Amino acid sequence: MAWFTFPDNLLCRCLGISITMWFTLLFVFIIVPAVLGVSFGIRSFYMRTLLKIFEVSIIAKEPPSSLQQEILELRGSANGLRSEPEFEMADIFYFCRRGVESIVDDEVTKRFSAQELESWNLLTRSNYNFRHISLRLTVLWGLGILIRYGVLLPLRVTLAVTGICLLLVLTTLVAFLPSAELRSYLSEKVHLMCYRICVRALTAIITYHNRYNKPKNGGICVANHTTPIDVIILANDGCYSLVGQVHGGLMGMVQRAMVKSSSHIWFERSEVKDRHLVAKRLGDHVADKTKQPILVFPEGTCINNTSVMMFKKGSFEIGCTVYPVAIKYDPRFGDAFWNSSKFGMVSYLLRMMSSWAIVCSVWYLPPMNREEGEDAVQFANRVKAAIAAQGGLVDLIWDGGLKRAKVKDVFKEEQQKLYSKVLVGDSEDQMEDKCSEDGTAEGDESSKDPTEGQ
Amino acid sequence: MGSSSSSTERIPDAQELMQETGFSAAHLVRLYERFEFLDKDDRGELRLDDFEAVSELAMNPIGDRIIGAFFSPGRETVDFPSFVRILAHFRPTDTNRTRNGRNGAQPEPANSRTSKLKFAFQLYDQDRDGKVSREELLQVLRMMLEMQVTEEQLQSIAERAIQEADLDRDDAISFDEFKKSLEKVDIEHKMSVRFLE
């Protein structure tokens, strides 16, 4: 009997030791630095290592071909070697296919679905055409799965739970303090600390630029929206008042806890539609200079971080200083975009926590004010352009209204021009070889811009 | 992997559509989502302005023709089955189906070479009389080139095209002549769209 119990004891002891070690490491390396606001540089080291590994697993995407190439290819298959500069009945196939492609999936919806990566980051979710490429890649991918789900995910979940619990407990405690000054000072510290823990829970590696432009009290901070995590990323570096709808469940608890120690603006579902009420509450908040800046995402919905869509003008009508912020995620490490029609919040968070990391850059832009004679919409567009320019995102103008007519004609003409060069341009230059060379070179250059708007 | 909503329960007659068009369940769901996205007023069917709202289609020189192909003659709306049936023409050709081997009972699949050619032919032949007249050809050429060439150049291009393809000298291109002139073109590839899941 003795030797039956012996392995049990050993097992229990090993388990006990490893769990203790695990928690100690966690505490020392992650939670304590988060509380104190110090960083060991572990995450940047991790990022550099990952990048080196990804270079091993590159799968090149097929490059988009231009109008000229495709049409010549179409003809090339029909006429063998010679490709005549004449109209062919087959030419229509090119336009037809492009047309149907845009019906099935056009540029606007592409902005809503995750960006396709040029090299593969060992996450199957980011490569739609995952096929068995080579044994080495599959093995790497398998290892990746083990590490991500076996090691990283439990670690992160522990951290996230710790962070949220601390937030709930500490904000409630702070709310009991009598002195308002002490309360606001402590609540700031508590919030920052908990956000720092949450950032580590997601392994988010954030680079802040131009911190001297950070939003100040009595203003509104405006940012492009990719994911609910944007809030954590921004709140990690400063205290904001959040605006949003009252939720139930865990989110609701967190919301109620946060309100106890600092002021946030939560709306009941029924109040959300009442624009005057919304504007009034926001206005009251910014008028009070002791209150923190409000954080607003004017796009109204999550976009996939390749472009900035039209801003809703509500927050620009209030008439206070606007502090634009651009957030750009690095897609190589994990796609942060929340496709709310595809994933619920919990499955989204699980995906985030089982990615490699979330790497992003935050730029604080200089504050902007509405100018004389500028209405809210123009102001909103100006801010949007600034954010898009800074973040390297495309400033989309598809607002379905006035712009559509103009766009249609200009781009259609471009396509017609290109096609005509294929047909007629070459035959004109047959007289001089030199001229025809210039003609095709010019055609190639101008074909890069409009047709690559796929 | 991917979306959890790959159920075809919301789509009416999903099984029949899958049989008829050859789309997989995942493709069908994706197309349904796209249909719902295009249907801005939630009417359950698409109208002309829903198609015109697709910005890239508006840029396409023959965009209006392509839109027209979705609407059956006389109808002003497109429901989901019609939408899918037209898109079925652009499915990549199934390579395991031999070109000539089909039993008499099976109808020509929507994505066969002949069906794709017929679709393209109908883009030219607006009055559906089975022939592409010189005037119809000129119309398409005008759409594709508009301001970029003179009227004489347009006429000469049309003339040349008809001369090359018109074998029975009736000054129009019938479907068979169209098919013959495109014998060597890789239609299966060029008239196929990669449908994402």
XYZ file of C-alpha atoms in Angstrom:
651
model
C 0.000 0.000 0.000
C 2.842 2.285 0.778
C 4.088 2.512 -2.740
C 0.609 3.328 -4.059
C 0.329 6.513 -2.050
C 3.896 7.575 -2.740
C 3.367 8.616 -6.414
C 0.161 10.442 -5.403
C 2.033 12.497 -2.884
C 4.727 13.230 -5.392
C 2.178 14.283 -7.964
C 0.363 16.554 -5.569
C 3.580 18.050 -4.411
C 4.772 18.708 -7.958
C 1.467 20.258 -8.840
C 1.535 22.404 -5.739
C 5.039 23.593 -6.412
C 4.444 24.398 -10.045
C 1.266 26.330 -9.306
C 3.028 28.338 -6.590
C 5.927 29.021 -8.916
C 3.550 30.018 -11.646
C 1.723 32.503 -9.491
C 4.914 33.919 -8.038
C 6.368 34.489 -11.458
C 3.130 36.048 -12.574
C 3.067 38.292 -9.592
C 6.643 39.419 -9.754
C 7.001 39.859 -13.455
C 3.626 41.077 -14.461
C 1.355 42.279 -11.711
C 3.853 44.233 -9.638
C 5.256 46.142 -12.603
C 1.716 46.848 -13.711
C 0.822 48.235 -10.332
C 3.909 50.370 -10.178
C 3.883 51.376 -13.806
C 7.287 49.900 -14.580
C 8.183 47.749 -17.546
C 10.827 45.058 -17.870
C 10.795 45.089 -21.618
C 9.633 41.486 -21.802
C 6.923 42.262 -24.283
C 9.179 44.058 -26.757
C 11.608 41.182 -26.614
C 8.737 38.789 -27.269
C 7.641 40.873 -30.224
C 11.079 40.868 -31.812
C 11.371 37.109 -31.433
C 7.998 36.565 -33.030
C 8.897 38.735 -35.966
C 11.986 36.679 -36.610
C 9.914 33.525 -36.587
C 7.350 34.957 -38.980
C 9.997 35.720 -41.517
C 10.389 31.998 -41.781
C 6.809 31.443 -42.805
C 6.085 33.824 -45.622
C 3.407 33.051 -48.123
C 3.251 35.648 -50.844
C -0.135 36.825 -51.999
C -0.699 36.899 -55.749
C -0.131 40.504 -56.872
C -3.125 42.356 -58.284
C -2.790 42.701 -62.033
C -3.546 45.784 -64.018
C -6.183 46.278 -66.664
C -3.619 46.092 -69.451
C -2.026 42.901 -68.249
C -5.342 41.135 -67.870
C -6.696 42.104 -71.246
C -3.500 41.145 -72.994
C -3.608 37.864 -71.166
C -7.171 37.333 -72.283
C -6.169 37.915 -75.856
C -2.888 36.107 -75.594
C -4.732 32.912 -74.918
C -6.871 33.429 -77.996
C -4.317 34.505 -80.537
C -1.217 32.671 -79.516
C 1.816 34.901 -79.790
C 0.510 37.992 -81.431
C -1.674 40.274 -79.374
C -3.218 42.772 -81.676
C -4.149 46.272 -80.625
C -7.698 45.728 -81.779
C -10.918 45.167 -80.059
C -11.678 41.591 -79.218
C -15.067 40.281 -78.204
C -13.361 38.651 -75.254
C -12.361 42.011 -73.765
C -15.732 42.313 -72.185
C -14.920 39.424 -69.872
C -12.474 41.533 -67.944
C -14.994 44.243 -67.152
C -17.709 41.715 -66.549
C -15.675 39.823 -64.024
C -14.571 42.958 -62.241
C -18.167 44.071 -62.079
C -19.379 40.826 -60.551
C -16.480 40.780 -58.139
C -17.513 44.153 -56.866
C -21.111 42.997 -56.469
C -19.940 40.088 -54.390
C -17.424 42.000 -52.352
C -16.593 45.629 -52.923
C -14.049 47.969 -51.402
C -16.439 49.205 -48.756
C -17.233 45.766 -47.397
C -13.590 44.860 -47.636
C -13.042 47.605 -45.096
C -15.378 45.734 -42.819
C -13.745 42.369 -43.160
C -10.304 41.607 -41.930
C -7.390 42.751 -43.967
C -5.627 39.983 -45.830
C -2.064 39.538 -44.787
C 0.818 39.312 -47.143
C 2.760 36.937 -45.093
C 1.333 34.365 -42.819
C 1.591 34.825 -39.091
C 0.798 31.215 -38.230
C -2.785 31.991 -37.328
C -5.170 30.088 -39.564
C -7.818 32.661 -38.960
C -5.848 35.241 -40.892
C -5.220 33.196 -43.985
C -8.366 32.303 -45.841
C -6.682 29.962 -48.231
C -4.902 27.853 -45.716
C -3.671 24.806 -47.529
C -1.009 22.344 -46.562
C 2.018 24.162 -47.883
C 4.850 22.316 -46.307
C 5.502 20.080 -43.374
C 7.679 22.635 -41.683
C 4.953 25.252 -41.709
C 2.363 22.854 -40.419
C 4.636 21.815 -37.595
C 5.312 25.431 -36.712
C 1.633 26.108 -36.794
C 0.948 23.152 -34.499
C 3.588 24.362 -32.058
C 2.020 27.768 -32.242
C -1.345 26.359 -31.281
C 0.154 24.575 -28.288
C 1.888 27.673 -27.055
C -0.996 29.996 -27.661
C -3.735 27.891 -26.165
C -1.722 26.030 -23.577
C 0.533 28.689 -22.190
C -0.545 32.131 -23.252
C -4.285 31.805 -22.980
C -4.447 30.612 -19.348
C -1.898 33.233 -18.386
C -3.892 35.968 -19.994
C -7.207 34.836 -18.624
C -5.732 34.829 -15.120
C -4.463 38.332 -15.605
C -7.719 39.569 -17.030
C -9.691 38.134 -14.148
C -7.242 39.675 -11.672
C -7.479 43.015 -13.387
C -11.251 43.129 -13.434
C -11.589 41.950 -9.841
C -9.134 44.545 -8.650
C -10.995 47.207 -10.557
C -14.308 46.266 -9.011
C -12.965 45.988 -5.495
C -10.740 49.029 -5.454
C -13.149 51.439 -7.094
C -15.805 50.453 -4.587
C -13.336 51.051 -1.758
C -12.256 54.401 -3.107
C -15.879 55.478 -3.322
C -16.125 55.285 0.454
C -13.501 57.946 1.021
C -14.832 61.256 2.283
C -12.493 63.703 0.604
C -13.306 64.394 -3.042
C -9.764 65.348 -3.915
C -8.310 62.212 -2.438
C -11.018 60.247 -4.170
C -10.241 61.564 -7.602
C -6.495 61.197 -7.098
C -6.814 57.612 -5.958
C -9.382 56.679 -8.536
C -7.007 57.850 -11.229
C -4.289 55.622 -9.855
C -6.629 52.685 -9.505
C -7.950 53.003 -13.016
C -4.498 53.295 -14.529
C -3.283 50.299 -12.607
C -6.152 48.111 -13.650
C -5.840 49.130 -17.252
C -2.174 48.315 -17.151
C -2.992 44.836 -15.930
C -5.571 44.436 -18.675
C -3.051 45.554 -21.247
C -0.723 42.843 -20.079
C -3.622 40.426 -20.120
C -3.883 41.008 -23.850
C -0.152 41.231 -24.362
C -0.677 44.571 -25.986
C 2.505 46.316 -27.006
C 1.641 49.939 -27.434
C 3.768 52.791 -28.660
C 2.514 56.251 -27.821
C 3.624 59.124 -30.010
C 3.456 62.832 -29.294
C 2.308 62.520 -25.746
C 2.498 66.255 -25.291
C -0.735 66.443 -27.258
C -2.573 64.304 -24.749
C -6.199 65.311 -24.224
C -6.889 67.716 -21.373
C -9.893 68.294 -19.154
C -12.872 69.907 -20.755
C -12.245 68.450 -24.172
C -13.356 65.529 -26.252
C -10.987 62.868 -27.416
C -11.861 61.443 -30.801
C -10.343 58.275 -32.216
C -10.886 55.774 -34.988
C -12.554 52.590 -33.895
C -11.396 49.096 -34.620
C -12.270 47.132 -31.530
C -13.612 47.621 -28.008
C -10.022 47.130 -26.884
C -9.331 50.654 -28.173
C -10.724 51.858 -24.860
C -8.194 49.873 -22.850
C -5.386 51.003 -25.079
C -6.165 54.659 -24.683
C -7.134 54.493 -21.028
C -3.803 52.886 -20.302
C -2.162 56.210 -20.815
C -4.600 58.663 -19.343
C -7.930 58.933 -17.646
C -10.982 59.448 -19.761
C -14.669 59.572 -19.193
C -16.285 56.927 -21.241
C -19.551 57.240 -23.047
C -21.754 54.328 -23.797
C -24.870 52.344 -23.338
C -25.682 50.650 -20.070
C -25.098 46.921 -20.399
C -26.186 44.033 -18.275
C -24.073 41.300 -16.754
C -20.374 41.669 -16.159
C -20.049 44.794 -18.274
C -22.855 46.376 -16.281
C -21.100 45.596 -13.020
C -17.895 47.121 -14.282
C -19.751 50.197 -15.471
C -21.453 50.713 -12.136
C -18.193 50.245 -10.283
C -16.388 52.757 -12.449
C -19.045 55.386 -11.960
C -18.633 55.254 -8.187
C -15.205 56.770 -8.223
C -15.086 58.882 -11.373
C -17.651 60.338 -13.675
C -18.625 58.463 -16.827
C -21.597 58.942 -19.064
C -23.744 55.881 -19.393
C -26.995 56.041 -21.287
C -30.032 53.886 -20.946
C -31.006 52.221 -24.185
C -34.056 54.446 -24.554
C -32.042 57.608 -24.060
C -29.569 56.802 -26.803
C -31.897 57.879 -29.583
C -32.598 61.233 -27.989
C -29.913 63.362 -29.589
C -30.665 66.459 -27.583
C -30.301 64.602 -24.323
C -27.041 63.097 -25.460
C -25.698 66.429 -26.598
C -26.774 68.080 -23.355
C -25.101 65.555 -21.142
C -21.906 65.676 -23.138
C -22.013 69.459 -23.128
C -22.496 69.602 -19.365
C -19.589 67.281 -18.868
C -17.116 69.272 -20.918
C -18.241 72.535 -19.381
C -17.055 71.275 -16.013
C -13.292 71.714 -16.203
C -12.559 69.404 -13.322
C -13.913 66.453 -15.205
C -11.791 64.240 -17.389
C -11.907 64.446 -21.183
C -14.593 62.372 -22.859
C -13.591 59.531 -25.122
C -15.743 59.164 -28.219
C -15.559 57.014 -31.325
C -17.436 58.926 -34.003
C -17.412 56.230 -36.660
C -20.064 54.555 -34.599
C -18.945 51.065 -35.524
C -15.824 48.949 -35.721
C -13.873 49.260 -38.951
C -11.102 46.924 -39.935
C -8.289 49.410 -39.414
C -7.353 49.965 -43.040
C -9.427 53.085 -43.428
C -11.495 55.665 -41.618
C -15.160 55.925 -42.439
C -17.467 58.837 -42.139
C -17.644 60.438 -38.716
C -21.024 61.052 -37.153
C -21.294 64.705 -36.410
C -22.874 64.608 -32.959
C -19.706 65.063 -30.946
C -18.493 67.851 -33.201
C -21.519 70.001 -32.576
C -20.783 70.558 -28.912
C -18.288 73.284 -29.577
C -15.339 72.363 -27.426
C -11.768 71.443 -28.233
C -11.362 68.166 -30.015
C -8.264 66.068 -29.463
C -7.887 63.606 -32.351
C -6.096 60.344 -31.766
C -5.090 57.833 -34.429
C -4.760 54.177 -33.525
C -3.123 51.783 -35.939
C -2.805 48.088 -35.226
C -0.027 46.006 -36.643
C -1.822 43.097 -38.288
C 1.196 40.829 -38.307
C 0.625 39.724 -34.766
C -3.076 39.250 -34.605
C -6.065 40.874 -36.140
C -7.703 43.103 -33.585
C -10.759 43.967 -35.635
C -14.092 43.026 -34.084
C -16.539 41.875 -36.704
C -19.608 42.178 -34.509
C -21.825 40.348 -36.947
C -19.585 37.323 -36.863
C -18.374 37.111 -33.292
C -19.923 37.835 -29.949
C -17.947 39.664 -27.286
C -16.793 36.596 -25.407
C -15.623 34.669 -28.450
C -13.926 37.829 -29.660
C -12.031 38.214 -26.401
C -10.993 34.587 -26.516
C -9.657 35.113 -30.011
C -7.742 38.141 -28.864
C -6.269 36.325 -25.946
C -5.147 33.449 -28.100
C -3.424 35.609 -30.689
C 0.248 36.194 -30.439
C 0.045 39.784 -29.322
C -1.671 43.023 -30.103
C 0.808 45.555 -31.362
C -0.360 49.041 -32.041
C 0.710 52.627 -32.326
C -1.169 55.550 -30.891
C -0.602 59.062 -32.173
C -1.874 62.037 -30.252
C -2.639 64.775 -32.757
C -2.658 68.507 -31.994
C -6.004 69.756 -30.693
C -8.488 71.157 -33.188
C -11.275 73.633 -32.830
C -14.190 74.388 -35.062
C -13.385 77.379 -37.203
C -15.535 80.348 -38.181
C -18.007 79.468 -40.865
C -17.337 75.763 -40.645
C -20.247 73.515 -39.878
C -20.112 70.335 -37.850
C -19.834 68.065 -40.872
C -16.899 69.936 -42.361
C -15.175 70.008 -39.007
C -15.743 66.279 -38.638
C -14.249 65.653 -42.064
C -11.248 67.768 -41.258
C -10.581 65.796 -38.111
C -11.130 62.545 -39.965
C -8.604 63.506 -42.624
C -6.036 64.357 -39.970
C -6.510 61.013 -38.258
C -6.375 59.078 -41.514
C -3.239 60.882 -42.629
C -1.421 60.234 -39.381
C -2.366 56.608 -39.064
C -1.643 55.747 -42.663
C -5.270 54.781 -43.157
C -7.318 55.444 -46.243
C -9.706 58.359 -45.839
C -12.795 56.868 -47.376
C -15.343 59.209 -48.836
C -18.051 56.718 -49.570
C -20.764 58.521 -47.763
C -23.349 57.584 -50.337
C -24.400 61.153 -50.867
C -23.074 64.021 -52.891
C -19.726 62.473 -53.579
C -20.994 59.439 -55.403
C -21.811 61.145 -58.664
C -18.416 62.797 -58.960
C -16.509 59.661 -58.129
C -18.408 57.611 -60.655
C -17.510 59.808 -63.608
C -13.890 60.416 -62.783
C -13.010 56.797 -62.183
C -15.086 55.494 -65.029
C -13.180 57.809 -67.325
C -9.911 56.451 -66.023
C -10.956 52.910 -66.840
C -12.054 53.962 -70.310
C -8.786 55.756 -70.873
C -6.786 52.712 -69.913
C -8.799 50.447 -72.133
C -8.498 52.781 -75.057
C -4.746 52.835 -74.647
C -4.781 49.088 -75.049
C -6.822 49.353 -78.218
C -5.830 52.513 -79.943
C -2.819 53.928 -78.171
C -0.456 51.269 -79.401
C -1.512 51.374 -83.032
C -0.894 55.123 -83.171
C 2.640 54.638 -81.990
C 3.464 51.909 -84.398
C 5.295 54.445 -86.521
C 8.044 55.038 -84.033
C 9.208 52.333 -81.689
C 10.525 54.875 -79.254
C 7.151 56.529 -78.890
C 5.375 53.220 -78.308
C 7.775 52.380 -75.526
C 6.971 55.645 -73.813
C 3.280 55.040 -74.396
C 3.227 51.668 -72.662
C 5.398 52.924 -69.822
C 2.991 55.758 -69.267
C 0.093 53.362 -69.476
C 1.664 51.110 -66.859
C 2.197 53.968 -64.460
C -1.265 55.367 -64.723
C -2.724 51.910 -64.429
C -1.247 51.537 -60.971
C -3.492 54.013 -59.218
C -7.146 53.576 -60.091
C -7.249 49.870 -60.796
C -5.488 49.061 -57.586
C -8.400 50.282 -55.604
C -9.583 46.702 -55.260
C -13.225 27.609 -38.508
C -14.432 31.059 -39.240
C -17.965 32.231 -38.721
C -20.225 30.375 -36.408
C -23.264 31.342 -38.408
C -22.749 28.942 -41.269
C -26.267 27.671 -40.963
C -28.518 27.923 -43.934
C -31.656 27.933 -41.801
C -32.465 31.552 -42.438
C -32.306 31.148 -46.169
C -35.518 29.999 -47.845
C -35.164 26.989 -50.166
C -31.499 26.705 -49.338
C -31.161 23.070 -50.293
C -32.753 23.572 -53.690
C -30.582 26.548 -54.399
C -27.483 24.626 -53.463
C -28.497 21.787 -55.768
C -29.307 24.058 -58.635
C -26.345 26.350 -58.473
C -23.678 24.152 -56.951
C -22.757 26.640 -54.230
C -21.716 25.165 -50.939
C -23.600 26.000 -47.740
C -20.841 28.332 -46.600
C -20.841 30.205 -49.913
C -24.598 30.500 -49.836
C -24.552 31.984 -46.366
C -21.871 34.443 -47.387
C -23.906 35.469 -50.428
C -26.995 35.843 -48.278
C -25.119 38.144 -45.933
C -23.966 40.125 -48.931
C -27.507 40.254 -50.271
C -28.749 41.562 -46.945
C -25.973 44.130 -46.901
C -26.884 45.390 -50.355
C -30.568 45.449 -49.456
C -30.419 48.709 -47.572
C -34.131 49.024 -46.849
C -34.526 45.433 -45.710
C -37.121 44.752 -48.340
C -35.979 41.235 -49.023
C -35.242 42.094 -52.609
C -32.824 44.317 -54.451
C -33.710 47.228 -56.655
C -31.752 49.227 -59.164
C -30.546 51.787 -56.662
C -29.219 49.080 -54.345
C -26.917 47.932 -57.131
C -25.975 51.441 -58.067
C -24.831 52.041 -54.514
C -21.941 49.651 -55.045
C -19.247 52.182 -55.728
C -16.884 49.980 -57.696
C -19.700 48.896 -59.931
C -20.497 52.510 -60.650
C -16.945 52.940 -61.907
C -17.166 50.018 -64.260
C -17.755 51.115 -67.866
C -20.275 48.354 -68.452
C -21.654 48.523 -64.925
C -25.168 49.286 -66.064
C -25.221 46.282 -68.355
C -24.061 43.972 -65.602
C -26.741 45.311 -63.278
C -29.302 44.805 -66.015
C -28.320 41.149 -66.283
C -29.651 40.533 -62.776
C -33.132 41.737 -63.583
C -35.353 39.399 -65.547
C -37.099 41.183 -68.405
C -40.015 43.208 -67.134
C -39.125 42.862 -63.462
C -37.838 45.642 -61.293
C -36.623 43.694 -58.319
C -34.197 40.865 -57.734
C -34.911 38.335 -55.026
C -32.276 36.171 -53.414
C -32.731 33.061 -55.616
C -32.372 35.121 -58.789
C -29.354 36.877 -57.303
C -27.688 33.569 -56.593
C -28.622 32.046 -59.931
C -26.905 34.831 -61.815
C -23.827 34.654 -59.620
C -23.728 30.916 -60.182
C -22.528 31.667 -63.690
C -19.308 32.897 -62.178
C -18.520 29.904 -60.130
C -15.283 28.257 -61.224
C -15.999 25.353 -63.539
C -16.026 21.988 -61.823
C -13.086 20.133 -63.222
C -14.416 16.712 -62.401
C -17.312 17.156 -64.751
C -16.374 16.261 -68.316
C -17.399 18.751 -70.933
C -19.449 16.509 -73.096
C -20.521 13.875 -70.661
C -23.849 14.701 -69.219
C -26.984 12.652 -69.261
C -29.923 14.097 -71.102
C -31.996 14.761 -67.963
C -29.495 17.129 -66.352
C -29.759 20.766 -67.381
C -26.661 22.650 -68.395
C -24.960 23.773 -65.175
C -24.849 27.498 -64.631
C -21.101 27.672 -64.572
C -20.319 25.619 -67.642
C -18.388 27.169 -70.483
C -21.470 27.512 -72.616
C -23.466 29.166 -69.856
C -20.707 31.655 -69.184
C -20.507 32.459 -72.880
C -24.253 32.897 -73.000
C -24.083 35.332 -70.120
C -21.427 37.384 -71.857
C -23.347 37.230 -75.116
C -26.397 38.659 -73.422
C -24.372 41.610 -72.245
C -23.972 42.517 -75.890
C -27.362 41.369 -77.127
C -29.715 43.676 -75.269
C -32.846 42.996 -77.287
C -32.408 39.250 -76.832
C -32.953 38.424 -80.460
C -30.059 35.987 -80.491
C -27.835 38.198 -82.616
C -25.452 41.022 -81.870
C -26.069 43.621 -84.507
C -23.575 46.273 -85.529
C -25.534 48.841 -83.546
C -25.480 46.729 -80.386
C -21.754 46.232 -80.738
C -21.260 49.940 -81.184
C -23.261 50.579 -78.015
C -20.970 48.371 -75.963
C -17.899 49.903 -77.528
C -19.172 53.347 -76.718
C -19.638 52.331 -73.102
C -16.144 50.979 -72.885
C -14.442 53.867 -74.631
C -16.726 56.917 -74.599
C -14.611 60.046 -74.877
C -11.353 58.381 -75.615
C -11.808 57.635 -79.310
C -13.509 59.412 -82.176
C -16.699 58.189 -83.796
C -14.783 57.082 -86.893
C -12.400 55.015 -84.833
C -15.368 53.420 -83.062
C -16.974 52.566 -86.386
C -13.808 51.045 -87.763
C -13.224 48.977 -84.632
C -16.795 47.662 -84.823
C -16.425 46.959 -88.507
C -13.285 44.949 -87.990
C -14.766 42.971 -85.145
C -17.838 42.025 -87.154
C -15.808 41.062 -90.168
C -13.675 38.748 -88.120
C -16.473 37.012 -86.314
C -19.377 37.097 -88.747
C -19.026 33.919 -90.748
C -22.377 33.766 -92.492
C -22.177 37.363 -93.670
C -25.493 38.506 -92.252
C -23.931 41.560 -90.670
C -24.583 40.333 -87.176
C -22.926 37.937 -84.761
C -24.984 34.974 -83.673
C -24.306 33.016 -80.513
C -22.555 30.246 -82.419
C -20.282 32.674 -84.199
C -19.566 34.304 -80.850
C -18.724 30.937 -79.384
C -16.467 30.090 -82.292
C -14.517 33.305 -82.127
C -13.807 32.667 -78.471
C -12.791 29.050 -78.891
C -9.313 29.513 -77.630
C -10.037 31.917 -74.786
C -9.708 30.518 -71.291
C -13.259 31.358 -70.292
C -13.313 29.074 -67.304
C -10.665 31.153 -65.648
C -11.476 34.617 -66.902
C -15.167 34.496 -66.191
C -14.851 33.057 -62.722
C -14.910 34.867 -59.454
C -13.300 33.532 -56.340
C -16.075 33.358 -53.788
C -14.817 33.824 -50.260
C -16.148 31.811 -47.397
